[in-house]
Coordinates of C-alpha atoms in Angstrom, one line a residue:
M1 CA -59.6 52.3 36.4
K2 CA -60.7 49.4 34.2
F3 CA -59.8 45.8 35.0
G4 CA -60.0 42.8 32.7
P5 CA -58.6 41.4 29.4
V6 CA -56.8 44.0 27.4
P7 CA -55.7 43.6 23.8
I8 CA -51.9 43.6 23.6
D9 CA -52.0 46.6 21.2
Q10 CA -53.8 48.7 23.8
A11 CA -51.9 47.5 26.9
E12 CA -49.0 50.0 27.0
G13 CA -49.1 51.6 30.5
A14 CA -51.4 48.9 31.8
V15 CA -50.7 47.1 35.1
L16 CA -50.4 43.3 34.9
A17 CA -52.9 41.4 37.1
H18 CA -50.9 38.2 37.0
A19 CA -47.3 37.1 36.5
T20 CA -46.7 36.5 32.8
E21 CA -43.9 34.9 30.9
A22 CA -42.6 35.8 27.5
G23 CA -39.9 33.4 26.5
A24 CA -36.9 33.9 28.9
R25 CA -38.5 37.1 30.3
R26 CA -40.9 37.0 33.3
F27 CA -43.1 39.9 34.2
R28 CA -44.3 40.1 37.7
K29 CA -47.8 40.8 38.9
A30 CA -48.3 44.6 39.1
H31 CA -45.7 45.3 36.5
R32 CA -46.5 48.3 34.4
L33 CA -46.1 47.4 30.7
N34 CA -44.0 49.5 28.3
A35 CA -43.5 49.3 24.5
D36 CA -40.5 46.9 24.8
D37 CA -42.6 44.6 27.0
L38 CA -45.4 44.5 24.5
S39 CA -43.0 43.5 21.7
A40 CA -41.7 40.6 23.8
L41 CA -45.2 39.4 24.6
K42 CA -46.3 39.7 20.9
A43 CA -43.2 37.7 19.9
V44 CA -44.4 34.7 21.8
G45 CA -47.9 34.9 20.5
I46 CA -49.6 36.6 23.4
S47 CA -52.5 38.7 22.1
E48 CA -54.1 39.9 25.3
V49 CA -53.3 40.2 29.0
V50 CA -55.4 40.6 32.1
A51 CA -54.5 44.0 33.4
A52 CA -55.7 47.2 35.0
V53 CA -55.9 50.3 32.8
L54 CA -55.6 53.5 34.8
A55 CA -57.7 56.5 34.1
P56 CA -56.0 60.0 33.9
D57 CA -57.1 60.9 37.4
D58 CA -56.1 57.6 39.0
L59 CA -53.3 57.2 41.5
S60 CA -51.3 54.0 41.5
E61 CA -51.6 51.9 44.6
D62 CA -48.3 52.9 46.1
A63 CA -48.8 56.6 45.3
A64 CA -52.2 56.5 46.9
A65 CA -51.0 54.7 50.1
Q66 CA -48.0 57.1 50.4
R67 CA -50.3 60.2 49.9
I68 CA -52.6 59.0 52.7
A69 CA -49.8 58.2 55.1
A70 CA -48.1 61.5 54.4
G71 CA -51.3 63.3 55.3
M72 CA -51.6 61.7 58.7
S73 CA -50.7 63.5 62.0
H74 CA -49.2 61.2 64.6
R75 CA -46.6 61.1 67.3
N76 CA -43.7 58.7 67.9
V77 CA -44.7 56.8 64.7
E78 CA -42.6 56.2 61.6
A79 CA -44.2 55.5 58.2
K80 CA -42.3 53.0 56.0
P81 CA -42.0 53.4 52.2
A82 CA -45.0 52.2 50.2
A83 CA -44.8 48.8 48.6
T84 CA -47.5 46.7 46.9
G85 CA -50.1 49.3 47.8
R86 CA -49.3 49.3 51.5
V87 CA -47.6 51.6 54.0
N88 CA -46.8 50.2 57.4
L89 CA -46.4 52.4 60.4
H90 CA -44.1 51.5 63.3
A91 CA -43.6 52.7 66.8
E92 CA -40.5 54.9 67.3
A93 CA -40.5 54.3 71.1
P94 CA -42.0 51.9 73.6
G95 CA -45.3 53.2 75.1
V96 CA -49.1 53.0 74.9
F97 CA -50.9 53.3 71.6
T98 CA -53.9 55.7 71.3
V99 CA -56.1 56.1 68.3
D100 CA -59.0 58.3 67.2
R101 CA -61.5 55.7 66.3
A102 CA -63.9 58.1 64.7
M103 CA -61.2 59.1 62.2
I104 CA -60.3 55.5 61.4
D105 CA -64.0 54.6 60.9
A106 CA -64.5 57.7 58.7
I107 CA -61.5 56.7 56.4
N108 CA -62.7 53.1 56.1
A109 CA -66.2 54.4 55.2
V110 CA -64.9 56.5 52.2
D111 CA -64.6 53.5 49.8
P112 CA -63.7 49.8 50.1
T113 CA -60.6 50.3 48.0
I114 CA -59.0 52.3 50.8
T115 CA -58.4 50.6 54.2
I116 CA -56.5 51.3 57.4
A117 CA -56.1 48.9 60.3
T118 CA -54.5 49.7 63.7
L119 CA -53.8 48.1 67.1
A120 CA -56.4 48.3 69.8
Q121 CA -56.9 51.5 71.9
H122 CA -54.3 51.6 74.7
A123 CA -52.3 48.6 73.5
P124 CA -48.8 48.5 74.9
V125 CA -46.2 48.6 72.2
E126 CA -42.5 48.0 71.8
K127 CA -40.1 50.2 69.8
G128 CA -40.2 49.1 66.1
Q129 CA -43.6 47.3 66.5
M130 CA -46.1 47.9 63.7
V131 CA -49.1 49.9 65.0
A132 CA -51.0 50.6 61.8
T133 CA -51.1 49.8 58.1
V134 CA -52.6 51.6 55.1
K135 CA -53.6 49.2 52.3
I136 CA -55.0 50.1 48.9
I137 CA -56.9 47.0 47.6
P138 CA -56.8 47.5 43.7
F139 CA -53.9 48.6 41.6
A140 CA -55.1 52.2 41.5
V141 CA -57.8 54.4 43.0
A142 CA -59.3 57.7 41.9
A143 CA -57.4 60.7 43.1
S144 CA -60.7 62.2 44.4
L145 CA -61.1 59.4 46.9
V146 CA -57.6 59.8 48.2
E147 CA -58.2 63.5 48.6
R148 CA -61.4 62.8 50.7
V149 CA -59.3 60.6 53.0
A150 CA -56.6 63.3 53.1
R151 CA -59.1 65.8 54.3
I152 CA -60.2 63.5 57.1
C153 CA -56.6 63.0 58.1
A154 CA -56.1 66.8 58.3
G155 CA -58.7 66.8 61.1
G156 CA -56.1 66.2 63.9
E157 CA -53.9 63.5 65.4
I158 CA -55.1 60.1 64.1
F159 CA -53.0 58.0 66.4
A160 CA -49.9 58.1 68.7
V161 CA -47.5 56.1 70.7
N162 CA -47.4 57.8 74.1
A163 CA -43.9 57.1 75.1
Y164 CA -43.1 55.8 78.6
R165 CA -41.5 58.2 81.0
P166 CA -38.8 57.1 83.5
M167 CA -40.9 57.5 86.7
R168 CA -39.7 57.1 90.3
V169 CA -42.0 54.8 92.3
G170 CA -42.2 54.3 96.0
V171 CA -43.7 51.1 97.3
I172 CA -45.6 50.4 100.6
Q173 CA -46.2 46.8 101.7
T174 CA -48.5 46.2 104.7
M175 CA -48.0 43.3 107.1
L176 CA -50.2 41.0 109.1
P177 CA -49.2 38.1 111.4
G178 CA -48.2 35.1 109.2
V179 CA -47.2 37.1 106.1
K180 CA -43.8 35.6 105.0
P181 CA -41.0 38.0 104.2
S182 CA -40.3 35.9 101.1
V183 CA -43.7 36.9 99.7
L184 CA -42.8 40.6 100.2
D185 CA -39.4 40.1 98.7
K186 CA -40.9 38.4 95.6
T187 CA -43.4 41.3 95.2
L188 CA -40.5 43.7 95.1
R189 CA -38.7 41.7 92.4
V190 CA -41.9 41.5 90.3
T191 CA -42.6 45.2 90.7
K192 CA -39.1 46.2 89.7
A193 CA -39.4 44.0 86.5
R194 CA -42.8 45.5 85.8
L195 CA -41.4 49.0 86.0
A196 CA -38.3 48.2 84.1
R197 CA -40.2 47.4 80.9
S198 CA -41.3 51.0 80.7
G199 CA -38.2 52.7 82.0
G200 CA -39.4 53.3 85.6
R201 CA -37.6 52.4 88.7
L202 CA -38.5 51.5 92.3
T203 CA -36.7 54.0 94.5
A204 CA -37.8 53.1 98.1
E205 CA -39.9 50.7 100.1
R206 CA -41.8 50.9 103.4
R207 CA -43.2 47.9 105.3
T208 CA -45.9 48.9 107.8
P209 CA -48.6 47.3 109.9
H210 CA -51.9 46.8 108.0
Q211 CA -53.4 49.9 109.6
I212 CA -54.7 53.2 108.3
A213 CA -52.4 55.6 110.2
P214 CA -49.0 53.9 109.5
V215 CA -49.9 53.5 105.8
A216 CA -51.0 57.1 105.5
E217 CA -47.8 58.3 107.1
A218 CA -45.7 56.2 104.8
A219 CA -47.6 57.4 101.7
A220 CA -47.2 61.0 102.7
S221 CA -43.4 60.5 103.2
L222 CA -42.8 58.6 99.9
V223 CA -44.9 60.9 97.7
R224 CA -42.5 63.8 98.4
D225 CA -39.6 62.2 96.6
N226 CA -41.4 60.0 94.0
D227 CA -43.7 60.4 91.0
M228 CA -46.0 57.6 92.1
V229 CA -46.7 55.4 95.2
V230 CA -48.0 51.8 95.0
I231 CA -49.5 50.2 98.1
F232 CA -49.6 46.4 98.4
G233 CA -52.0 45.4 101.1
A234 CA -51.5 42.3 103.2
S235 CA -55.2 41.7 103.0
A236 CA -57.4 42.4 99.9
M237 CA -59.7 45.4 100.0
S238 CA -63.1 44.2 101.3
D239 CA -64.8 47.5 101.6
F240 CA -64.4 51.0 100.1
A241 CA -63.6 52.2 103.7
D242 CA -60.9 49.5 104.1
V243 CA -57.3 50.3 105.0
V244 CA -55.8 51.3 101.6
P245 CA -58.5 53.7 100.4
A246 CA -59.0 55.1 103.9
A247 CA -55.2 55.6 104.3
I248 CA -55.1 57.7 101.1
E249 CA -57.8 60.0 102.4
H250 CA -56.2 60.1 105.9
A251 CA -53.0 61.3 104.3
G252 CA -54.9 64.2 102.7
G253 CA -55.5 62.6 99.3
S254 CA -58.6 61.5 97.5
V255 CA -59.8 58.2 96.0
V256 CA -60.6 58.4 92.3
R257 CA -61.9 54.9 92.1
A258 CA -62.0 51.8 94.2
G259 CA -62.7 48.6 92.4
M260 CA -62.5 47.9 88.6
P261 CA -64.3 45.7 86.1
V262 CA -61.2 43.7 85.2
D263 CA -60.5 40.2 86.5
P264 CA -57.9 39.6 87.8
G265 CA -57.6 43.1 89.1
N266 CA -61.1 43.8 90.6
L267 CA -59.7 45.2 93.9
L268 CA -57.5 48.0 92.6
V269 CA -57.7 51.4 94.2
L270 CA -56.7 54.6 92.4
G271 CA -56.1 57.8 94.2
T272 CA -54.2 61.1 94.3
L273 CA -52.0 62.6 97.0
A274 CA -50.1 65.9 96.7
G275 CA -50.9 66.0 93.0
K276 CA -49.4 62.5 92.3
R277 CA -51.0 59.2 91.7
V278 CA -51.3 56.5 94.4
I279 CA -52.3 52.9 93.4
G280 CA -53.6 50.4 95.8
A281 CA -52.5 47.3 94.0
P282 CA -54.7 44.2 93.8
G283 CA -53.3 41.0 95.1
C284 CA -52.8 39.7 91.6
A285 CA -50.2 42.4 91.0
R286 CA -47.8 40.2 93.0
S287 CA -47.8 38.0 89.9
P288 CA -46.0 39.0 86.7
K289 CA -49.0 37.9 84.6
E290 CA -51.1 40.6 83.0
N291 CA -53.9 42.0 85.2
G292 CA -55.8 45.2 85.7
F293 CA -52.9 46.8 87.5
D294 CA -50.9 46.7 84.3
W295 CA -53.5 48.5 82.4
V296 CA -53.6 51.4 84.8
L297 CA -49.8 51.5 85.5
D298 CA -48.8 51.5 81.8
R299 CA -51.2 54.4 81.0
L300 CA -50.0 56.5 83.9
I301 CA -46.3 55.9 83.1
A302 CA -47.1 56.9 79.5
G303 CA -48.4 60.2 80.7
L304 CA -52.1 59.4 80.0
D305 CA -54.7 60.3 82.6
V306 CA -56.9 57.6 84.1
T307 CA -60.2 58.7 85.4
A308 CA -63.0 56.9 87.2
S309 CA -65.0 56.6 84.0
D310 CA -61.9 55.2 82.2
I311 CA -61.7 52.4 84.7
A312 CA -65.5 51.9 84.5
G313 CA -65.1 51.4 80.8
M314 CA -62.6 48.6 81.0
G315 CA -65.1 45.8 81.5
V316 CA -65.3 44.8 77.8
G317 CA -62.1 42.8 77.3
G318 CA -61.5 42.8 81.0
L319 CA -61.8 39.1 81.5
L320 CA -58.1 38.2 81.5
M321 CA -56.1 35.0 82.0
E322 CA -56.5 33.1 85.2
I323 CA -53.9 33.2 88.0
P324 CA -53.9 29.7 89.6
T325 CA -52.8 31.0 93.1
R326 CA -56.0 33.0 93.6
P327 CA -58.1 31.6 96.4
Q328 CA -61.3 31.4 94.3
P329 CA -60.2 30.7 90.8
R330 CA -62.6 31.0 87.8
E331 CA -63.2 28.0 85.6
P332 CA -59.7 27.1 84.2
L333 CA -59.0 27.5 80.5
P334 CA -57.2 24.8 78.5
A335 CA -53.5 25.5 78.3
K336 CA -52.5 27.3 75.1
A337 CA -49.8 25.4 73.2
E338 CA -46.8 27.2 71.8
P339 CA -47.0 27.8 68.0
K340 CA -45.8 24.7 66.3
V341 CA -42.9 25.1 63.8
E342 CA -41.7 22.5 61.2
I343 CA -38.6 22.8 59.1
V344 CA -38.5 22.5 55.3
L345 CA -35.0 21.7 54.2
L346 CA -34.4 22.4 50.5
A347 CA -32.1 19.8 49.0
A348 CA -33.3 19.3 45.4
G349 CA -31.1 21.7 43.5
R350 CA -28.8 20.8 40.6
S351 CA -25.6 22.6 41.9
S352 CA -25.3 24.0 38.4
R353 CA -22.5 26.4 39.4
M354 CA -20.4 23.6 40.6
G355 CA -19.8 22.3 37.1
G356 CA -20.9 18.7 37.9
P357 CA -20.5 17.5 41.5
N358 CA -23.5 17.8 43.9
K359 CA -22.5 20.3 46.6
L360 CA -25.0 18.7 49.0
L361 CA -22.9 15.6 49.0
A362 CA -19.6 17.4 49.7
L363 CA -18.0 16.3 52.9
F364 CA -17.7 18.6 55.9
D365 CA -15.7 17.0 58.7
G366 CA -16.3 13.7 56.9
K367 CA -20.1 14.1 56.7
P368 CA -22.2 15.0 53.6
L369 CA -23.4 18.6 53.8
V370 CA -27.0 17.6 53.4
R371 CA -26.8 15.2 56.3
R372 CA -25.1 17.8 58.5
A373 CA -27.9 20.3 57.7
A374 CA -30.6 17.7 58.5
E375 CA -29.0 16.7 61.8
R376 CA -28.9 20.3 62.8
A377 CA -32.5 20.7 61.9
L378 CA -33.4 17.6 64.0
G379 CA -31.4 19.1 66.9
S380 CA -33.6 22.2 67.0
R381 CA -36.9 22.6 68.7
A382 CA -38.8 22.2 65.5
A383 CA -41.6 19.6 65.6
K384 CA -40.7 17.9 62.3
T385 CA -38.1 18.1 59.6
I386 CA -39.1 17.7 55.9
V387 CA -36.3 17.3 53.4
V388 CA -37.2 18.1 49.7
T389 CA -35.1 16.0 47.2
G390 CA -35.0 16.2 43.5
H391 CA -31.6 16.2 41.6
Q392 CA -29.8 12.9 42.4
R393 CA -32.5 12.1 44.8
E394 CA -31.3 8.5 45.4
R395 CA -27.8 9.6 46.3
V396 CA -29.2 12.3 48.6
R397 CA -31.5 9.9 50.3
V398 CA -28.7 7.5 50.9
A399 CA -26.8 10.3 52.6
L400 CA -29.8 10.9 54.8
S401 CA -30.5 7.3 55.7
G402 CA -31.4 6.5 59.3
L403 CA -32.5 10.0 60.2
D404 CA -36.0 10.7 61.5
I405 CA -37.1 12.9 58.7
L406 CA -39.9 13.1 56.2
L407 CA -38.8 13.0 52.6
A408 CA -40.7 15.0 50.0
D409 CA -39.9 14.4 46.3
N410 CA -39.9 17.3 43.9
P411 CA -40.0 15.9 40.3
D412 CA -40.1 19.5 39.0
F413 CA -36.8 20.5 40.6
A414 CA -35.5 21.8 37.3
D415 CA -38.2 24.5 37.3
G416 CA -36.4 26.3 40.1
L417 CA -36.7 27.1 43.8
S418 CA -40.4 27.7 43.8
S419 CA -41.2 24.1 42.9
S420 CA -39.2 22.9 46.0
L421 CA -40.9 25.4 48.2
K422 CA -44.3 24.2 47.1
A423 CA -43.3 20.5 47.5
G424 CA -42.1 21.1 51.1
I425 CA -45.0 23.3 52.2
A426 CA -47.4 20.7 50.9
Q427 CA -46.0 18.3 53.6
V428 CA -46.3 20.7 56.5
S429 CA -48.8 19.5 59.2
D430 CA -52.2 21.2 59.3
D431 CA -51.6 22.3 62.9
A432 CA -48.2 23.9 62.3
A433 CA -48.2 27.7 62.7
G434 CA -45.2 28.2 60.5
A435 CA -42.4 26.6 58.3
L436 CA -38.8 27.4 58.8
I437 CA -37.2 27.3 55.3
V438 CA -33.6 26.1 55.5
L439 CA -31.3 25.9 52.5
G440 CA -29.2 22.8 52.3
D441 CA -26.1 24.6 51.2
M442 CA -25.5 26.8 54.3
P443 CA -22.9 25.0 56.4
G444 CA -22.7 27.6 59.2
V445 CA -26.3 27.5 60.4
S446 CA -26.5 25.7 63.7
S447 CA -29.3 24.1 65.8
A448 CA -29.0 27.1 68.2
D449 CA -29.5 29.5 65.3
L450 CA -32.6 27.7 64.2
D451 CA -33.9 27.8 67.8
R452 CA -33.4 31.5 68.0
L453 CA -35.6 32.0 65.0
I454 CA -38.2 29.6 66.4
D455 CA -38.2 31.4 69.8
A456 CA -38.7 34.8 68.1
F457 CA -41.6 33.4 66.0
R458 CA -43.3 32.0 69.1
K459 CA -42.8 35.3 71.1
S460 CA -44.5 37.2 68.2
G461 CA -47.5 35.0 68.5
G462 CA -46.8 32.9 65.4
H463 CA -47.9 35.5 62.9
S464 CA -44.7 37.3 61.9
V465 CA -42.0 36.5 59.4
V466 CA -38.7 35.8 61.1
R467 CA -35.6 36.2 59.1
A468 CA -31.9 35.5 59.9
A469 CA -29.6 38.5 59.4
H470 CA -25.9 39.3 59.3
D471 CA -24.8 42.9 60.2
G472 CA -28.3 44.1 59.6
R473 CA -28.6 42.5 56.1
R474 CA -31.3 40.0 55.5
G475 CA -30.2 36.4 54.9
N476 CA -31.4 32.8 55.5
P477 CA -33.0 30.8 57.0
V478 CA -36.5 32.4 57.0
L479 CA -39.5 31.3 59.1
L480 CA -42.8 31.8 57.3
P481 CA -46.2 32.0 59.1
R482 CA -49.1 29.8 57.8
S483 CA -50.8 32.9 56.4
L484 CA -48.2 32.9 53.5
F485 CA -48.7 29.2 52.6
P486 CA -51.6 29.8 50.0
A487 CA -49.5 32.4 48.2
I488 CA -46.5 30.0 48.0
A489 CA -48.7 27.6 46.0
H490 CA -48.7 30.2 43.2
L491 CA -45.0 30.9 43.0
E492 CA -43.3 30.1 39.7
G493 CA -39.8 29.7 38.4
D494 CA -36.6 30.2 40.4
T495 CA -38.4 32.4 42.9
G496 CA -38.3 32.2 46.6
A497 CA -40.7 33.7 49.2
R498 CA -38.9 37.1 49.5
H499 CA -41.3 39.1 47.3
L500 CA -44.3 37.4 49.1
V501 CA -43.0 38.7 52.4
E502 CA -42.9 42.2 51.0
A503 CA -46.2 41.9 49.2
E504 CA -48.2 40.6 52.2
G505 CA -47.0 43.4 54.5
L506 CA -46.5 41.2 57.5
D507 CA -44.3 42.1 60.4
V508 CA -40.7 41.0 59.7
I509 CA -38.4 40.2 62.6
D510 CA -34.7 40.1 61.8
I511 CA -32.6 38.0 64.1
E512 CA -28.8 38.5 64.0
I513 CA -27.0 35.1 63.8
G514 CA -23.7 36.3 62.4
T515 CA -22.0 35.2 59.2
A516 CA -23.9 31.9 59.1
A517 CA -26.9 33.9 57.6
S518 CA -25.0 35.0 54.5
I519 CA -22.6 32.1 53.7
D520 CA -23.8 29.5 51.2
V521 CA -21.6 27.4 49.0
D522 CA -22.7 27.9 45.4
T523 CA -19.2 27.7 43.9
R524 CA -16.2 25.4 44.3
E525 CA -14.3 28.3 45.8
A526 CA -16.9 29.1 48.4
L527 CA -17.4 25.4 49.3
E528 CA -13.7 24.8 49.7
G529 CA -13.3 28.0 51.6
A530 CA -15.9 26.9 54.1
G531 CA -14.0 23.6 54.7
G532 CA -15.9 21.3 52.3
V533 CA -14.5 18.6 50.1
L534 CA -16.3 17.9 46.8
Q535 CA -17.2 14.3 45.9
D536 CA -17.5 13.0 42.3

C-alpha cells in the first residue's frame, strides 16, 4: 500500500485519507473512489487527493480484521461485523475470561499494522461485555501478514469466557461468645448476593462452635449434598493448624493452600473434601466489596481449577481496595469521585422543515420547548447544563432567562449539526468524563431518562458510549465519553457523532427509555401531534 498525495487521474480505487467535499457531495474518510467520484472532484477543481493506493496483494482494513477474527478459536465469544478496520468480540455468557498471552503477544509482534487487545487474565465478565478487539491501523495490510496471524490463531484456543455454572453451596459459620446473630445474618445475605451474580445458590447453613470437631462434622455433612462448602470462622486464622484448616483435614480432606498474597483476603484457606472444594473464607468476605475470596470463588464457579501455585501468583495486582471495618486498616486512599457528566443541549437549529416558525419556541403546556428541555436537564444529576444557541439566539435566550445554565453561541449554526456539537463540547469542563448530548426538539425526554443514561455511564467506569433506545432501535440522547471529544473537533457539515461512535470501536450501552428516544418534532404535524403549539 502507498499512502500520500495522488493525482486525481490516478486515484480510481484509492481510499480517501480525509473527508473531502465536491460541491454538494461529501466523501467520507476511508471512501473508495470510483470513476463518478473522480468526475465530481475534477468538476470543482480538485487535482489531487491524499489517499491510500492498495497493492494487488493488499487486504482492506475490514477484510483483514474479519479474516483474523474468523481464524480465531474461542468459546462463549461472539465476533461482531468488521467496521473501520475493527472487529469487536463480546461475551455470550457471564463468566471468567481466560486468554493465551503467548498467542496474543505473537500476533502483536507480527507487524504494528495489526493489533489485538483483550481484557486481563481471569477478569470477570458480564454477558454482552466486550472482551477483545482486533484493530487494523492503516487502510489496508499485506495479505501475507494476515496469513501469518491466521497461522498463529490456528494454534489453539486464543481466549474464552468460562461460563459460570449454577453451583449449590453450603455455608458453615462458627461462633464464639460475643458474636452477634446480626453479623451472621448479614454474612448470609452478602454470600447469597455474591453467589447470585454467577448463578449459584446457598442451599444450607450450619452454625457451630469455633472448634475443630464440630466444624469437621458439619463440613462432612454439607459436602454430601452440595458442590462446595464455605466456612466463615468467628476468629480469623492465626496459624496453619488453626480451626478451619485443621477441621478440613479432620473431616478427611486436604488443605491446598492456607494464606494468599491478596489484601484484603490474606487469611483464605482452600481445601478439598470428598472431591469437592472447601473454602475457609477470610473475614473480609463478610463485606460485599471485592477481595481475594471473590477471585477464588469466581474461578471455581466458572469451572476453572485453582491450585496452590495459582494462589501464590496472585500477588501482583493483589493490593485491593481498603475495607474500613478491618481492625488494622492500611493507609486509606482518597475517595474516588463518580465520573462527572455535563449536558450539552443543542438549540441552534433553523427549524427549516417548519416553514418559518422556530419549533424550539413552540409552547408545550404553556412553556417554550427549549425551556422545558433545559429545565429537565437541570433536574437531572448532570453537573452542568450547556445550551448551544444560534438561529434566533436572542429569542431563544429570552425563553431561557433565569435558568442556571451556561450559554454557548454558535455563529456557524447554518453549517449544520457538527458546528453546534463543537461549540458545546468546547464549553465542557476539563474534569468532566463525558457529555450528554440532548436535542432541544425531543419533548418526551425526562430528567429521569437522563439520569438513567448518566447512571449507566458511571457504572461503566465513564469510558463507554451510552445511547437511549426504543424497542431495541438506537435513538437520542447520547452520552459521549471524553475520549471522543478530540474527534468531534474535526466533524464537518450536518453530521452528528454517530459515525464517530462506530469508527472508534468503543463499547456502546443501549438504555431503553421508550418512545421518548425516537420522537422529535421536525415537522408541524409531529409537533402538534406531540401536544405543541407553534408561535410566530
